[in-house]
Every structure is written in structure tokens, then in C-alpha cells.
Coordinates of C-alpha atoms in Angstrom, one line a residue:
Chain A
M1 CA 82.8 61.0 104.1
R2 CA 79.5 59.2 103.7
R3 CA 78.4 60.1 107.2
S4 CA 79.1 63.8 106.7
R5 CA 77.3 63.8 103.4
K6 CA 74.2 62.6 105.0
K7 CA 74.4 65.3 107.6
Q8 CA 74.1 68.1 105.0
V9 CA 70.6 68.1 103.7
I10 CA 71.0 71.1 101.5
P11 CA 73.3 70.5 98.5
G12 CA 76.2 72.7 97.5
F13 CA 77.8 73.1 100.9
G14 CA 81.2 72.4 99.6
I15 CA 81.3 74.9 96.8
S16 CA 79.6 77.7 98.7
M17 CA 81.8 77.3 101.7
G18 CA 84.8 77.3 99.4
V19 CA 83.8 80.5 97.8
T20 CA 83.1 82.0 101.2
L21 CA 86.5 81.1 102.6
T22 CA 88.3 82.3 99.5
L23 CA 86.6 85.7 99.3
L24 CA 86.8 86.2 103.1
S25 CA 90.5 85.5 103.0
L26 CA 91.3 87.7 100.0
I27 CA 89.2 90.6 101.1
V28 CA 89.1 90.6 104.9
L29 CA 91.5 88.2 106.6
I30 CA 94.7 88.6 104.7
P31 CA 94.6 92.4 104.6
M32 CA 93.8 92.5 108.3
A33 CA 96.6 90.0 109.1
S34 CA 99.1 92.1 107.0
L35 CA 98.1 95.1 109.2
V36 CA 99.1 93.2 112.3
I37 CA 102.3 91.7 110.8
N38 CA 103.3 95.2 109.5
A39 CA 102.8 96.7 112.9
S40 CA 104.6 93.9 114.7
S41 CA 107.7 94.6 112.7
M42 CA 108.1 98.1 114.3
G43 CA 108.9 96.9 117.8
F44 CA 106.7 97.3 120.8
S45 CA 108.3 100.5 122.3
T46 CA 108.0 102.5 119.0
F47 CA 104.5 101.1 118.5
W48 CA 103.5 102.2 122.0
E49 CA 105.1 105.6 121.6
T50 CA 103.3 106.2 118.3
V51 CA 99.9 105.1 119.6
T52 CA 100.0 106.9 122.9
D53 CA 101.3 110.2 121.5
K54 CA 99.4 113.1 123.1
R55 CA 98.0 114.2 119.7
V56 CA 97.1 110.7 118.7
L57 CA 95.3 110.2 122.0
A58 CA 93.3 113.4 121.4
G59 CA 92.5 112.0 118.0
Y60 CA 91.0 108.8 119.4
Y61 CA 89.0 110.8 121.9
V62 CA 87.6 113.1 119.2
S63 CA 86.8 110.2 116.9
L64 CA 85.2 108.1 119.7
L65 CA 83.2 110.9 121.3
C66 CA 81.8 112.1 118.0
A67 CA 81.1 108.7 116.6
L68 CA 79.3 107.6 119.8
T69 CA 77.2 110.8 119.9
A70 CA 76.4 110.4 116.2
A71 CA 75.4 106.8 116.7
V72 CA 73.1 107.7 119.6
V73 CA 71.5 110.4 117.5
N74 CA 71.1 108.0 114.7
A75 CA 69.5 105.4 116.9
V76 CA 66.9 107.8 118.1
F77 CA 66.1 109.4 114.8
G78 CA 66.5 106.1 112.9
V79 CA 63.7 104.5 115.0
I80 CA 61.4 107.5 114.4
L81 CA 62.2 107.6 110.7
A82 CA 61.6 103.9 110.3
W83 CA 58.4 104.1 112.3
V84 CA 57.1 106.9 110.1
L85 CA 58.0 105.1 106.9
V86 CA 56.4 101.8 108.0
R87 CA 53.4 102.8 109.9
Y88 CA 52.0 105.8 108.1
D89 CA 50.8 106.5 104.6
F90 CA 51.5 109.9 103.1
P91 CA 52.3 111.4 99.7
F92 CA 55.8 110.9 98.4
K93 CA 56.4 108.2 100.9
R94 CA 58.3 106.1 98.4
F95 CA 60.4 109.0 97.4
L96 CA 61.3 109.7 101.0
D97 CA 62.1 106.0 101.5
G98 CA 64.5 106.1 98.5
L99 CA 66.2 109.2 99.9
I100 CA 67.4 107.2 103.0
E101 CA 69.9 105.4 100.8
L102 CA 71.4 108.5 99.4
P103 CA 74.2 108.7 102.0
F104 CA 75.3 105.2 100.8
A105 CA 75.5 106.2 97.2
L106 CA 77.0 109.7 97.5
P107 CA 80.8 109.9 97.5
T108 CA 81.5 111.0 101.0
A109 CA 83.7 113.9 99.9
V110 CA 80.7 115.4 98.1
A111 CA 78.6 115.1 101.2
G112 CA 81.4 116.7 103.3
I113 CA 81.7 119.7 101.0
A114 CA 78.0 120.1 100.7
L115 CA 77.5 120.0 104.5
T116 CA 80.3 122.4 105.1
N117 CA 78.9 124.8 102.6
L118 CA 75.5 124.6 104.3
Y119 CA 76.7 124.8 107.9
S120 CA 79.6 127.3 107.7
D121 CA 78.8 130.6 109.2
K122 CA 78.3 132.0 105.7
G123 CA 76.1 129.1 104.6
M124 CA 72.3 128.9 104.5
L125 CA 71.8 127.0 107.8
G126 CA 75.0 128.0 109.4
H127 CA 74.2 131.7 109.1
F128 CA 70.9 131.2 110.9
L129 CA 72.5 129.0 113.6
G130 CA 75.3 131.5 114.0
Q131 CA 72.9 134.2 115.0
L132 CA 71.8 131.9 117.8
G133 CA 75.5 131.6 118.8
I134 CA 75.9 128.0 117.6
K135 CA 78.9 127.3 115.4
V136 CA 78.6 124.0 113.5
A137 CA 81.1 123.8 110.7
Y138 CA 84.7 123.4 111.8
T139 CA 83.7 122.3 115.3
R140 CA 82.9 118.9 116.8
I141 CA 79.2 119.5 116.1
G142 CA 80.1 119.6 112.4
I143 CA 81.9 116.3 112.7
I144 CA 78.9 114.7 114.4
I145 CA 76.6 116.0 111.7
A146 CA 78.7 114.4 109.0
M147 CA 78.8 111.2 110.9
V148 CA 75.0 111.3 111.4
F149 CA 74.6 111.7 107.7
I150 CA 76.7 108.7 106.7
G151 CA 75.3 106.5 109.5
I152 CA 71.5 107.0 109.3
P153 CA 70.8 104.4 106.6
F154 CA 72.2 101.7 108.8
V155 CA 69.8 102.2 111.6
V156 CA 66.7 102.8 109.4
R157 CA 67.3 99.9 107.1
T158 CA 67.9 97.4 109.9
I159 CA 64.8 98.4 111.8
Q160 CA 62.4 98.8 108.9
P161 CA 61.9 95.1 108.1
V162 CA 61.4 94.2 111.7
L163 CA 58.7 96.8 112.1
E164 CA 57.1 95.7 108.8
D165 CA 56.9 92.1 110.0
M166 CA 55.5 92.9 113.4
D167 CA 52.1 91.5 114.2
S168 CA 49.8 94.3 115.2
Q169 CA 47.6 91.9 117.2
Y170 CA 49.9 92.2 120.2
E171 CA 49.5 95.9 120.2
E172 CA 45.8 95.6 119.9
A173 CA 45.7 93.1 122.7
A174 CA 47.7 95.3 124.9
D175 CA 45.4 98.2 124.0
V176 CA 42.3 96.2 124.8
L177 CA 43.8 95.2 128.1
G178 CA 44.3 98.9 129.0
A179 CA 48.0 99.6 128.4
G180 CA 48.8 103.2 127.6
R181 CA 50.6 104.2 124.4
A182 CA 54.0 104.6 126.1
R183 CA 53.6 101.3 127.8
I184 CA 52.8 99.6 124.5
F185 CA 55.8 101.1 122.9
F186 CA 58.3 100.2 125.7
R187 CA 56.9 96.8 126.6
I188 CA 55.7 95.4 123.2
I189 CA 57.3 97.3 120.3
F190 CA 60.7 98.2 121.7
P191 CA 61.7 94.6 122.8
E192 CA 60.9 93.5 119.2
I193 CA 63.1 96.1 117.5
R194 CA 65.9 96.0 120.1
P195 CA 68.1 93.5 118.4
A196 CA 67.8 95.3 115.1
L197 CA 68.4 98.6 116.8
L198 CA 71.5 97.3 118.4
T199 CA 72.8 96.0 115.1
G200 CA 72.1 99.3 113.4
F201 CA 73.7 101.3 116.2
G202 CA 76.8 99.1 116.0
L203 CA 77.1 99.5 112.3
A204 CA 76.5 103.2 112.3
L205 CA 79.1 103.6 115.1
A206 CA 81.7 101.5 113.4
R207 CA 81.1 103.4 110.1
A208 CA 81.4 106.8 111.8
L209 CA 84.6 105.7 113.6
G210 CA 86.3 105.0 110.3
E211 CA 84.8 107.9 108.3
Y212 CA 87.4 110.1 106.6
G213 CA 86.1 111.6 103.4
S214 CA 83.2 113.7 104.6
V215 CA 84.6 114.6 108.0
V216 CA 87.9 116.2 106.9
F217 CA 86.0 118.9 105.0
I218 CA 83.7 119.9 107.9
A219 CA 86.1 119.3 110.8
G220 CA 88.6 122.1 110.5
N221 CA 91.2 119.5 111.5
M222 CA 92.6 121.5 114.3
P223 CA 95.0 119.4 116.5
F224 CA 93.6 118.5 119.9
K225 CA 90.2 120.0 119.0
T226 CA 88.7 118.6 115.8
E227 CA 91.4 116.3 114.5
I228 CA 90.0 112.7 114.0
A229 CA 92.2 109.6 114.2
P230 CA 91.8 108.7 110.5
L231 CA 93.3 112.1 109.6
L232 CA 96.3 111.3 111.7
I233 CA 96.7 108.1 109.8
M234 CA 96.6 110.0 106.5
G235 CA 99.2 112.5 108.0
K236 CA 101.6 109.6 108.7
L237 CA 101.1 108.2 105.2
E238 CA 101.9 111.6 103.8
Q239 CA 105.2 111.5 105.6
F240 CA 105.8 108.0 104.1
D241 CA 105.6 106.7 107.7
Y242 CA 103.8 103.4 106.9
H243 CA 104.5 101.8 110.2
G244 CA 103.1 104.7 112.2
A245 CA 100.0 104.8 110.1
N246 CA 99.7 101.1 110.5
A247 CA 100.0 101.3 114.3
I248 CA 97.2 103.9 114.6
A249 CA 95.1 101.9 112.2
L250 CA 95.5 98.8 114.4
V251 CA 94.3 100.7 117.5
M252 CA 91.3 101.9 115.6
L253 CA 90.6 98.4 114.4
A254 CA 90.8 97.2 118.0
F255 CA 88.3 99.9 119.1
A256 CA 85.9 98.9 116.3
F257 CA 86.3 95.2 117.2
L258 CA 85.6 95.9 120.9
I259 CA 82.6 97.9 120.2
L260 CA 81.1 95.3 117.8
F261 CA 82.0 92.6 120.3
A262 CA 80.2 94.4 123.1
I263 CA 77.1 94.9 121.0
N264 CA 77.0 91.3 119.9
S265 CA 77.4 90.2 123.5
L266 CA 74.6 92.4 124.6
Q267 CA 72.5 91.0 121.8
I268 CA 73.2 87.4 122.9
Y269 CA 72.4 88.3 126.5
Y270 CA 69.1 89.9 125.6
N271 CA 68.2 86.9 123.4
K272 CA 68.7 84.5 126.2
F273 CA 66.9 86.8 128.6
T274 CA 63.8 87.1 126.5
K275 CA 63.6 83.4 125.7
Q276 CA 63.7 82.3 129.3
Chain B
M1 CA 84.5 66.3 104.1
K2 CA 87.6 68.3 104.8
R3 CA 89.3 67.0 101.7
K4 CA 86.3 67.9 99.6
N5 CA 86.4 71.4 101.0
L6 CA 90.0 71.8 100.1
I7 CA 89.4 70.6 96.6
T8 CA 86.6 73.1 96.1
L9 CA 88.7 75.8 97.5
G10 CA 91.5 74.9 95.1
I11 CA 89.1 74.9 92.2
V12 CA 87.7 78.3 93.1
T13 CA 91.2 79.8 93.6
T14 CA 92.3 78.5 90.2
L15 CA 89.3 79.8 88.5
L16 CA 89.7 83.2 90.1
A17 CA 93.4 83.3 89.2
G18 CA 92.6 82.2 85.6
L19 CA 90.0 84.9 85.3
L20 CA 92.3 87.5 86.5
T21 CA 95.3 86.6 84.3
G22 CA 92.9 86.1 81.4
C23 CA 91.8 89.7 81.8
A24 CA 95.3 91.0 82.2
G25 CA 96.5 89.1 79.1
K26 CA 93.8 90.6 77.0
A27 CA 94.6 94.2 78.2
A28 CA 98.3 93.8 77.4
E29 CA 97.4 92.6 73.9
D30 CA 95.4 95.7 73.2
A31 CA 98.2 98.0 74.4
D32 CA 100.7 96.3 72.2
G33 CA 98.5 96.5 69.1
K34 CA 98.2 100.2 69.5
A35 CA 101.9 100.8 70.4
A36 CA 103.0 100.4 66.8
K37 CA 101.3 103.5 65.7
A38 CA 100.6 105.7 68.7
I39 CA 102.2 106.1 72.0
E40 CA 100.8 106.8 75.4
I41 CA 102.5 108.2 78.5
T42 CA 101.2 109.0 81.9
N43 CA 102.0 112.2 83.8
V44 CA 101.3 111.9 87.5
S45 CA 101.1 115.4 88.9
Y46 CA 99.6 117.3 91.9
D47 CA 96.4 119.3 92.2
P48 CA 97.0 122.9 91.0
T49 CA 98.7 121.9 87.7
R50 CA 95.5 120.7 86.2
E51 CA 95.0 123.7 83.9
L52 CA 98.7 124.0 83.1
Y53 CA 99.1 120.5 81.8
E54 CA 95.7 120.5 80.0
A55 CA 97.1 123.3 77.8
Y56 CA 100.7 121.9 77.6
N57 CA 99.7 118.4 76.6
V58 CA 98.0 119.7 73.5
E59 CA 101.0 121.7 72.4
F60 CA 103.4 118.8 73.1
A61 CA 101.3 116.4 71.1
K62 CA 101.5 118.8 68.1
Y63 CA 105.3 119.2 68.6
W64 CA 105.9 115.4 68.8
K65 CA 103.7 114.7 65.8
E66 CA 105.7 117.2 63.8
K67 CA 109.0 115.9 64.9
T68 CA 108.5 112.1 64.8
D69 CA 105.1 111.7 63.0
Q70 CA 103.9 109.7 65.9
E71 CA 100.7 110.3 67.8
V72 CA 101.2 110.8 71.5
T73 CA 98.5 110.8 74.2
V74 CA 99.3 112.0 77.6
T75 CA 97.2 110.7 80.4
Q76 CA 97.1 113.1 83.4
S77 CA 96.6 112.2 87.0
H78 CA 96.1 114.8 89.7
G79 CA 95.9 114.7 93.5
G80 CA 97.7 115.6 96.6
S81 CA 101.4 115.5 95.9
G82 CA 102.3 113.0 98.7
K83 CA 99.4 110.8 97.7
Q84 CA 100.5 110.8 94.1
A85 CA 104.0 109.9 95.0
R86 CA 102.7 107.0 97.1
S87 CA 100.6 105.7 94.3
V88 CA 103.7 105.7 92.0
I89 CA 105.7 103.8 94.6
E90 CA 102.9 101.3 95.0
G91 CA 102.8 100.6 91.3
N92 CA 100.9 103.3 89.4
E93 CA 102.8 103.3 86.1
A94 CA 103.8 106.9 85.7
D95 CA 106.3 107.7 82.9
V96 CA 106.9 111.1 84.4
V97 CA 106.1 112.7 87.7
T98 CA 105.6 116.4 88.1
L99 CA 105.1 117.0 91.8
A100 CA 105.0 119.8 94.4
L101 CA 108.1 118.9 96.3
G102 CA 111.5 117.4 95.8
Y103 CA 110.8 115.4 99.0
D104 CA 108.0 113.5 97.3
I105 CA 110.2 112.6 94.3
T106 CA 113.0 111.6 96.6
A107 CA 110.6 109.2 98.2
I108 CA 110.1 107.5 94.8
E109 CA 113.8 107.5 94.3
E110 CA 114.3 105.7 97.6
A111 CA 111.8 103.1 96.5
G112 CA 114.2 102.3 93.7
L113 CA 112.0 103.6 90.8
I114 CA 113.9 106.7 89.9
E115 CA 117.7 106.8 89.6
A116 CA 119.7 109.1 91.9
G117 CA 120.7 112.4 90.4
W118 CA 117.3 113.2 88.9
Q119 CA 117.4 116.7 90.3
S120 CA 120.3 117.7 87.9
E121 CA 118.8 115.9 84.9
F122 CA 116.9 118.9 83.7
G123 CA 117.7 122.6 84.1
N124 CA 117.1 124.8 87.1
N125 CA 117.1 121.9 89.6
S126 CA 114.7 120.0 87.4
A127 CA 112.1 122.7 88.1
P128 CA 110.9 124.1 84.7
Y129 CA 108.6 126.6 86.4
T130 CA 108.5 128.0 89.9
S131 CA 106.0 129.6 92.1
T132 CA 105.8 131.3 95.5
I133 CA 103.5 131.8 98.4
V134 CA 101.3 134.9 98.5
F135 CA 98.3 136.1 100.5
L136 CA 94.9 136.1 99.0
V137 CA 92.7 138.6 100.8
R138 CA 89.1 139.7 100.4
K139 CA 88.4 142.8 98.2
G140 CA 89.8 146.0 99.6
N141 CA 91.9 144.1 102.1
P142 CA 89.7 145.0 105.1
K143 CA 92.2 143.9 107.7
Q144 CA 95.0 145.8 106.0
L145 CA 97.3 142.8 105.8
T146 CA 100.5 143.6 104.0
D147 CA 103.2 141.4 105.4
W148 CA 103.7 138.4 107.6
D149 CA 103.7 140.3 110.9
D150 CA 100.2 141.6 110.2
L151 CA 99.0 138.0 110.3
V152 CA 99.8 137.4 113.9
A153 CA 97.6 140.3 115.2
G154 CA 94.6 139.4 117.2
G155 CA 91.3 138.8 115.3
V156 CA 93.0 137.9 112.0
G157 CA 91.7 134.5 110.6
I158 CA 94.1 132.6 108.5
I159 CA 93.3 129.7 106.2
T160 CA 96.2 127.3 105.3
P161 CA 96.3 123.6 104.8
N162 CA 97.9 121.2 107.3
P163 CA 101.6 120.8 106.5
K164 CA 101.4 117.2 107.7
T165 CA 99.1 116.2 105.0
S166 CA 99.7 118.8 102.2
G167 CA 102.8 119.4 100.3
G168 CA 101.8 123.0 99.4
A169 CA 101.2 123.8 103.1
R170 CA 104.9 123.0 103.8
W171 CA 105.9 125.8 101.5
N172 CA 103.5 128.1 103.4
Y173 CA 105.0 127.2 106.7
L174 CA 108.6 127.6 105.5
A175 CA 107.8 131.0 103.9
A176 CA 106.6 132.2 107.2
W177 CA 109.6 130.7 108.9
A178 CA 111.9 132.5 106.4
Y179 CA 110.2 135.8 107.4
A180 CA 110.6 135.1 111.1
D181 CA 114.2 134.1 110.7
K182 CA 115.0 137.4 109.1
A183 CA 112.9 139.5 111.4
F184 CA 114.2 138.0 114.6
G185 CA 117.8 137.5 113.5
H186 CA 117.9 133.6 113.7
D187 CA 116.6 133.6 117.3
Q188 CA 115.0 130.1 117.5
D189 CA 112.8 130.8 120.5
Q190 CA 111.4 134.0 119.0
I191 CA 110.8 132.3 115.6
L192 CA 108.9 129.5 117.3
E193 CA 106.9 132.0 119.3
F194 CA 106.0 133.8 116.1
M195 CA 105.0 130.6 114.4
K196 CA 102.9 129.6 117.3
K197 CA 101.0 132.9 117.2
L198 CA 100.6 132.6 113.5
Y199 CA 99.1 129.1 113.8
Q200 CA 96.9 130.2 116.7
N201 CA 95.2 132.5 114.2
V202 CA 94.6 129.6 111.8
L203 CA 90.9 128.8 111.7
V204 CA 90.8 125.7 109.6
L205 CA 93.6 123.3 108.7
D206 CA 92.4 121.6 105.6
S207 CA 94.0 118.4 104.4
G208 CA 95.0 119.8 101.0
A209 CA 95.6 123.0 99.1
R210 CA 92.4 122.9 97.0
G211 CA 90.4 122.2 100.2
A212 CA 91.8 125.3 101.8
T213 CA 90.9 127.4 98.7
T214 CA 87.3 126.0 98.9
T215 CA 87.1 126.9 102.6
F216 CA 88.3 130.5 101.9
V217 CA 86.5 131.2 98.7
E218 CA 83.3 129.1 98.7
N219 CA 82.6 128.9 102.4
G220 CA 83.8 132.4 103.2
Q221 CA 86.1 131.5 106.2
G222 CA 88.9 133.7 107.4
D223 CA 90.5 136.9 106.2
V224 CA 93.6 135.6 104.4
L225 CA 94.4 132.5 102.5
L226 CA 98.1 131.5 102.3
A227 CA 98.2 130.2 98.8
W228 CA 100.4 129.2 95.9
E229 CA 100.7 132.2 93.6
N230 CA 99.1 130.3 90.7
E231 CA 96.1 129.1 92.9
A232 CA 95.6 132.7 94.1
Y233 CA 95.5 133.9 90.5
L234 CA 93.1 131.2 89.5
S235 CA 90.7 132.2 92.3
M236 CA 91.0 135.8 91.1
K237 CA 90.2 134.8 87.6
E238 CA 87.2 132.7 88.7
Y239 CA 85.8 135.4 91.0
P240 CA 86.8 138.7 89.3
G241 CA 86.7 141.7 91.7
E242 CA 86.2 139.7 94.9
Y243 CA 89.8 139.1 95.9
E244 CA 93.2 140.8 96.0
I245 CA 96.6 139.3 96.0
V246 CA 99.1 140.7 98.5
T247 CA 102.8 139.8 98.0
P248 CA 104.6 139.8 101.4
G249 CA 108.0 141.4 101.8
I250 CA 109.7 138.0 101.7
S251 CA 108.4 134.6 100.6
I252 CA 109.8 131.3 99.5
L253 CA 110.8 130.1 96.0
A254 CA 108.7 127.0 95.5
E255 CA 110.3 124.8 92.9
P256 CA 107.9 122.0 91.9
P257 CA 110.3 119.5 90.3
V258 CA 109.8 117.1 87.4
A259 CA 111.4 113.7 86.9
I260 CA 111.4 110.6 84.6
V261 CA 110.4 107.4 86.4
D262 CA 113.3 105.3 85.1
S263 CA 112.0 101.9 85.9
V264 CA 108.7 102.5 84.2
V265 CA 110.1 104.1 81.0
D266 CA 112.7 101.4 80.6
D267 CA 109.9 98.8 81.0
R268 CA 107.5 100.4 78.6
G269 CA 110.2 101.7 76.2
T270 CA 109.0 105.3 76.5
R271 CA 112.2 107.0 77.7
E272 CA 112.6 109.0 74.5
V273 CA 109.2 110.5 74.4
A274 CA 109.1 111.0 78.2
T275 CA 112.4 112.9 78.1
A276 CA 111.2 115.1 75.2
Y277 CA 108.0 115.7 77.2
L278 CA 109.9 117.2 80.1
E279 CA 112.5 119.0 78.0
Y280 CA 109.8 120.7 76.0
L281 CA 108.6 122.3 79.2
Y282 CA 111.8 124.4 79.0
S283 CA 111.2 125.5 75.4
D284 CA 109.8 129.0 74.8
V285 CA 106.4 127.5 74.1
G286 CA 106.4 125.4 77.3
Q287 CA 107.6 128.4 79.3
R288 CA 104.9 130.7 78.0
I289 CA 102.2 128.1 78.8
A290 CA 103.6 128.0 82.4
G291 CA 103.4 131.8 82.6
E292 CA 99.9 131.9 81.1
N293 CA 98.9 129.5 83.9
Y294 CA 100.5 131.7 86.5
Y295 CA 103.6 129.7 87.1
R296 CA 106.8 131.7 87.0
P297 CA 108.8 130.6 84.0
S298 CA 112.4 129.6 84.9
N299 CA 113.6 131.2 81.6
K300 CA 114.4 134.8 82.7
T301 CA 113.6 136.3 79.3
I302 CA 110.2 134.7 79.1
A303 CA 109.6 135.6 82.8
E304 CA 110.2 139.3 81.8
E305 CA 107.2 139.0 79.4
F306 CA 105.0 138.4 82.5
K307 CA 106.4 141.1 84.7
D308 CA 103.0 142.8 84.8
V309 CA 101.6 139.6 86.4
F310 CA 104.4 138.6 88.8
N311 CA 106.2 140.7 91.3
L312 CA 109.7 139.7 90.1
E313 CA 111.4 141.9 92.7
L314 CA 110.0 139.8 95.6
E315 CA 112.7 138.6 97.9
L316 CA 112.6 134.8 97.9
A317 CA 114.2 132.3 100.3
T318 CA 115.0 128.9 98.8
I319 CA 114.8 125.5 100.3
D320 CA 118.5 124.9 99.6
D321 CA 119.4 128.0 101.6
E322 CA 121.5 127.5 104.7
L323 CA 118.4 128.2 106.7
F324 CA 116.6 125.0 105.6
G325 CA 119.4 122.9 104.1
G326 CA 117.3 121.0 101.5
W327 CA 114.1 119.0 101.7
D328 CA 115.4 116.1 103.7
K329 CA 116.6 118.3 106.5
A330 CA 113.6 120.7 106.4
Q331 CA 111.2 117.8 106.5
A332 CA 113.0 116.2 109.6
A333 CA 113.3 119.5 111.4
H334 CA 109.9 120.9 110.8
F335 CA 107.3 118.3 109.7
D336 CA 108.2 114.9 110.9
D337 CA 106.9 113.8 114.3
G338 CA 108.4 115.9 117.0
G339 CA 109.4 118.6 114.6
T340 CA 108.7 122.3 115.0
F341 CA 105.2 122.0 113.7
D342 CA 104.3 119.5 116.4
R343 CA 105.9 121.8 119.0
I344 CA 103.5 124.6 117.9
Y345 CA 100.6 122.3 118.7
D346 CA 102.0 120.8 121.9
G347 CA 98.5 120.5 123.5
E348 CA 99.2 122.7 126.5
T349 CA 98.2 126.0 124.8
Q350 CA 95.0 124.5 123.4
E351 CA 91.7 124.5 125.3

């Protein structure tokens, strides 16, 4: 007892750890565990049948493909957006900065309805794109747009502080030593923001994978084409098939976990690599 | 160290529990204090009845005040029918449910909240008003759609919600099925072929009926919306002159049923007012409110008053016909996994 008390320099470990564990259990661990327990009560063969059904497999595919594309788009544009907001001064900069958070605050269904209205072939943007032969609403492109919308703040907000804290001396030094702009970006700036970018990418991806509210409105929900996995979960629930819904949810959870795990591993690898 | 952690955890848990029960206790007190004078009941309903119950609740409160001198407030809740049923099963304290399908109420019955036999508790299979499925087309009916077989022609875009997620969409599906059954003389293969063609023309499968209306009306998708009659009339009212209603040669009699949630009313002591609430729907006043909100009154005499609005001659199949054999059978045959709807989208014909 005495020894361990000496170890902790900062007071309040006991109570803060207690609060952490309680909240984590109530909000994350117990619900997740109930998902597993619920699914395990349905028997492996039924579970397997449910999660490998042709239509369900198509659902994962659509969800993963669109979420990945959206996360890549977010990563690219997120960096540019963060760059503009940190490095340049221009009128209404604060206003623009505030807008980034809007997708967090807006109920996703509202976003979905607004985007659909805009991008359907009778909508303002969709009409224009339709003349170029591009159909956005009710296609996978529509799904990706909705996912980009809800994911962009994750990337911008994780990169912004890193860019703000960056010491410009290194860039200046590189410039003096004759490095070109591209080289400065890829050798000096990019390695600095890479950990934040990976985190942002992972968050945006995980969020897009689970997104339901905005996507259902713009997706068209056609089986095998634009039907996302979360919609299949809702469909099962609507049939009062709690086990089936649980099974698909569990697979989605596994996907999300694997993705976040891979990203964290990559992060650790890079950290070691750069420190050596 | 470990023990200290445990103690802290214990304290936090107790505090949290205390906080929660403390709040709950206070809320209960408030409710009891009011109950002496006024009474409150909750009606959990589905999406398209919003306007109907808004009008009805006012009339019922007047009637109840006159009869018992007691103030009654009806709290309304609307959403997708299946979702609403689930919320009741999971503990949303509804005194009465007024949903889109008997299937959803049966699910509540199976959870033990509603006693068996609810369907004969009130008149007309516990359906005070009925509706049917009609076509909503754009003004002038540019594609000349008059009956179900026109919908399978090439180049026709149909909007209907997904029967897997929407109660209303199941009526749409069964109405089309009833047509095909009649047209092809019960030939299963031909019916399925027809349904396949029909759903190949579907452009967007929204998750709910209101979503489908938005897709058709606000976003301008498709040539025809398969809609509840009352939803179709509401769209016409909201956008006068832009749409027309086409009644097909045959449709289905949609009977959105009502029921008392026995375990809740016994618990809260609201059985009397809840029963009166549902019974009053069958009164002349209640029936007229239904008619004014484009639901077909089950009372024949009152329905006659609205004969300029509804096509009362329309041939209507019912869910209890031999063809469907009630909701449990229809649900299993058509909408559960592996049912006819899944066979339409078997994947091979797509992409």
C-alpha cells in the first residue's frame, strides 16, 4: 500500500480511475459484451448463414468500399483544409473554421435529406452534374458524398493543432539549404502530420462505416447496389429478428476493430521508425 | 492499491445509482401529484397518422371532459410502425398503440404486453378506419399509368419504400401481388416474374413511407409513387395541381389496427380512459375526423358521406383472404429472409 502510494506522484489516481472504469463499463464494455453474448446464443451455423448471406455480403462490400473511398477523400481534402485554415489569413477565416464542426452538430438525417435534395437529378447541383452524365444521388457516389460530409471534421480537427504547433524554423532551414517546395512538404511537414492524419483517417473511416441516418436518404437502398450494412441491420430489427441484427452488427464491429487496430499498428511502427 | 480502487469504484457506483434513483423518485412524485386532477395517456402511432390524431385528440379531450369532468392529455408519438412497436416492447409506456399492421401489434402481444384476442376487442378487426394503396402520378399522368400492368412497362420509374424496413411498403407489395394473382390465375411463377419486373422498375427503395414521399415529391424522382391513399391526398393538398391520384383496378384493404397495451394500462390505472379513447374512434365524430384526414371510415354510413373523395367501388383484397392467410403467414411467405421479396432480388439479375 505504502509503496504504491509513493509511486503515484499526482494525487487522485484512485478516484479518477474508478470513474473511468465505471463509465467505460456502463457505456462501452457492457453493451459490447451483450452484443457478443446475444450473438453467441444463436448457434454458429445460423450465425454464419446470416452473416454470409449474399445480400449481406454485398452490404459489407458497399459499406466498406464507400467508407474507404470517403476516408481517402477526407484525408486529402482534410489536410488541404487544415493547411489553409492554419497557414493563411483571409477574411471570414473564423467563420469558415466554425463551419467545419457543422457536420458534428447537424442531425445526420437532416444532412442526408439536404444532400439528396441538392444532388438528385432535379436538384441544383445534381441537375448540372446530370448534364455531364454523372448521377450522384441514389448511387454509390451519393453514399460517398454523405460519408465525406460526416467524416471531414475528424481529419481537419486532428491535423489542425499539429500544424499550429509546428516550428517553421525547420521549413526555413530546408529552404535555405535549397530544398524545393514539394520536398519540404514531403520530407519535413508530412512526417510531422502523419500520426494525426492516420488518426483522423481512422476516425473518419470508422464513423462512415457505421453511418446510417444520412446515408439511407441519399443511397436509394437498392439491394446489391446501394444497400449499406447498417440498413440490413435495421431491416432485421424491423422483422423483430434481434439475433440476425446482432450478428451483422458484430461483423461490422469486427471490421471497425480491425481497421482501427491496423491504423494503430501503423502508427506505432512509424513512431519507432522515426525515433531510431 | 487494488483494494483502494475497488472501494472508489464502489463509491462511484453507489453515488451514480443514488443519483439515478433520486431523479426517478422525484419524477414519479410529480406524476402522482397531477394524477388526482388530470390524466395523461400516450398513443404510440405510426408516421402518416400525425394529422389525424392531432385533430382527434382535441375532440376526445372535449368529450372526456364532458363525460367525466376530468382533463385528459394525449401524448402522441409517431415513427415507422415496426420501430414504434419495438419501442413499446422495450419499455416505452404506451397506453394505446395505433399502428400500420396487425403484425406489429402481434409482436407486442408476443412480448407479453398485450393480451391475446386484441383483434376482436374493437369493431371491424380493431381497425376503426381503413386505407388502401393508390398510385400518385405527376400532373396529366404523362406515362398514362392506369393499372398495375402499366407499371412493369420499360422506362417507368416507381418509388416505393423497402418492405423489409417499412410497414406501409408491405401493403404496397401485397396489393401488387393481389393484382398479379388475379391476372395470372394463381400461377406462382408468373406472379413472381411480374413482381420481379415491377421491382426492377423501382428507382429508390426508401426505408420508410414518408421518405418515399419526399423522394417522389421533393426530389422529383420517378413517375409513380405507390402510396397510402391518405398520404397521396396529403401530397395533393400540399401541392395543389401538381399531382393526380390513380386508383388501380384492384388494391388491398389496409386495416391499421388499434389496441390497448394491457400491462401498461393496468399498471398506470388508465384502462378506462384508454378504452374510451379507442372506442370514441368508432363514434360518428371520430369516424368523420378519420374521413376528413383521408382515412376510409369503417362505418358505412359515414363512409358514404365521403364518396366524392374515395373510390368506394374499388375492388379490395384483404390480408385475411385465402391468398395471404393473415399477417403471420404473409410475413413469413413474403418478407422474412428467404421469402418472395428476397427471391426478387436474388443478386443474379442485378449488375
